[in-house]
């Protein structure tokens, strides 16, 4: 069978602000750096995780970037990095 999974992309960053279920993440590494240096992500994709300012995270998204400031992506998952 042929896989029809959409491409997913990840980037690493550091949480700078948290506003409810969204966070402003400064991008540390990833292709998304070509588009900007900060991105707004949805924390509700990891409902059991507690995030704090300063946390290093890896964000998975669908590859689409909204060219706003800060950038916006459709967050598929977010997890803390050690």
GROMACS .gro file of C-alpha atoms in nm:
model
   82
    1UNK     CA    1   0.000   0.000   0.000
    2UNK     CA    2   0.107   0.358  -0.060
    3UNK     CA    3   0.140   0.586   0.240
    4UNK     CA    4  -0.072   0.899   0.214
    5UNK     CA    5   0.049   1.059   0.537
    6UNK     CA    6   0.102   1.432   0.493
    7UNK     CA    7   0.454   1.557   0.544
    8UNK     CA    8   0.523   1.682   0.893
    9UNK     CA    9   0.802   1.919   0.988
   10UNK     CA   10   0.961   1.994   1.325
   11UNK     CA   11   1.158   2.278   1.478
   12UNK     CA   12   1.324   2.336   1.814
   13UNK     CA   13   1.270   2.651   2.017
   14UNK     CA   14   1.246   2.817   2.355
   15UNK     CA   15   0.916   2.934   2.508
   16UNK     CA   16   0.925   3.312   2.566
   17UNK     CA   17   0.561   3.383   2.657
   18UNK     CA   18   0.254   3.181   2.745
   19UNK     CA   19  -0.097   3.318   2.690
   20UNK     CA   20  -0.365   3.064   2.778
   21UNK     CA   21  -0.329   2.772   2.538
   22UNK     CA   22  -0.082   2.946   2.307
   23UNK     CA   23   0.287   3.016   2.345
   24UNK     CA   24   0.537   3.242   2.173
   25UNK     CA   25   0.841   3.032   2.085
   26UNK     CA   26   1.180   3.171   1.978
   27UNK     CA   27   1.305   2.938   1.703
   28UNK     CA   28   1.643   2.778   1.775
   29UNK     CA   29   1.672   2.530   1.487
   30UNK     CA   30   1.476   2.415   1.183
   31UNK     CA   31   1.386   2.509   0.826
   32UNK     CA   32   1.123   2.751   0.961
   33UNK     CA   33   1.408   2.991   1.051
   34UNK     CA   34   1.407   3.095   0.684
   35UNK     CA   35   1.067   3.254   0.742
   36UNK     CA   36   1.117   3.420   1.081
   37UNK     CA   37   1.255   3.396   1.433
   38UNK     CA   38   0.942   3.358   1.646
   39UNK     CA   39   0.631   3.145   1.609
   40UNK     CA   40   0.298   3.118   1.791
   41UNK     CA   41   0.213   2.758   1.878
   42UNK     CA   42  -0.092   2.585   2.026
   43UNK     CA   43  -0.015   2.417   2.359
   44UNK     CA   44  -0.348   2.229   2.364
   45UNK     CA   45  -0.193   1.957   2.145
   46UNK     CA   46  -0.013   1.839   2.464
   47UNK     CA   47  -0.292   1.862   2.726
   48UNK     CA   48  -0.108   1.659   2.991
   49UNK     CA   49   0.212   1.866   2.978
   50UNK     CA   50   0.288   2.173   3.189
   51UNK     CA   51   0.495   2.428   2.998
   52UNK     CA   52   0.687   2.719   3.149
   53UNK     CA   53   0.873   3.017   3.008
   54UNK     CA   54   1.228   2.909   2.926
   55UNK     CA   55   1.136   2.551   2.835
   56UNK     CA   56   1.315   2.408   2.531
   57UNK     CA   57   1.056   2.241   2.307
   58UNK     CA   58   1.025   2.053   1.981
   59UNK     CA   59   0.718   2.145   1.776
   60UNK     CA   60   0.575   1.930   1.498
   61UNK     CA   61   0.354   2.100   1.239
   62UNK     CA   62   0.206   2.028   0.897
   63UNK     CA   63   0.464   2.227   0.700
   64UNK     CA   64   0.237   2.525   0.637
   65UNK     CA   65   0.353   2.859   0.777
   66UNK     CA   66   0.134   3.168   0.812
   67UNK     CA   67   0.364   3.455   0.720
   68UNK     CA   68   0.259   3.686   1.002
   69UNK     CA   69   0.460   3.818   1.296
   70UNK     CA   70   0.500   3.613   1.489
   71UNK     CA   71   0.473   3.326   1.243
   72UNK     CA   72   0.186   3.085   1.300
   73UNK     CA   73   0.170   2.711   1.233
   74UNK     CA   74  -0.089   2.438   1.275
   75UNK     CA   75   0.067   2.266   1.578
   76UNK     CA   76   0.040   1.886   1.558
   77UNK     CA   77   0.246   1.813   1.868
   78UNK     CA   78   0.475   1.985   2.114
   79UNK     CA   79   0.711   1.822   2.361
   80UNK     CA   80   0.975   1.935   2.605
   81UNK     CA   81   1.339   1.869   2.524
   82UNK     CA   82   1.585   1.773   2.796
   0.00000   0.00000   0.00000
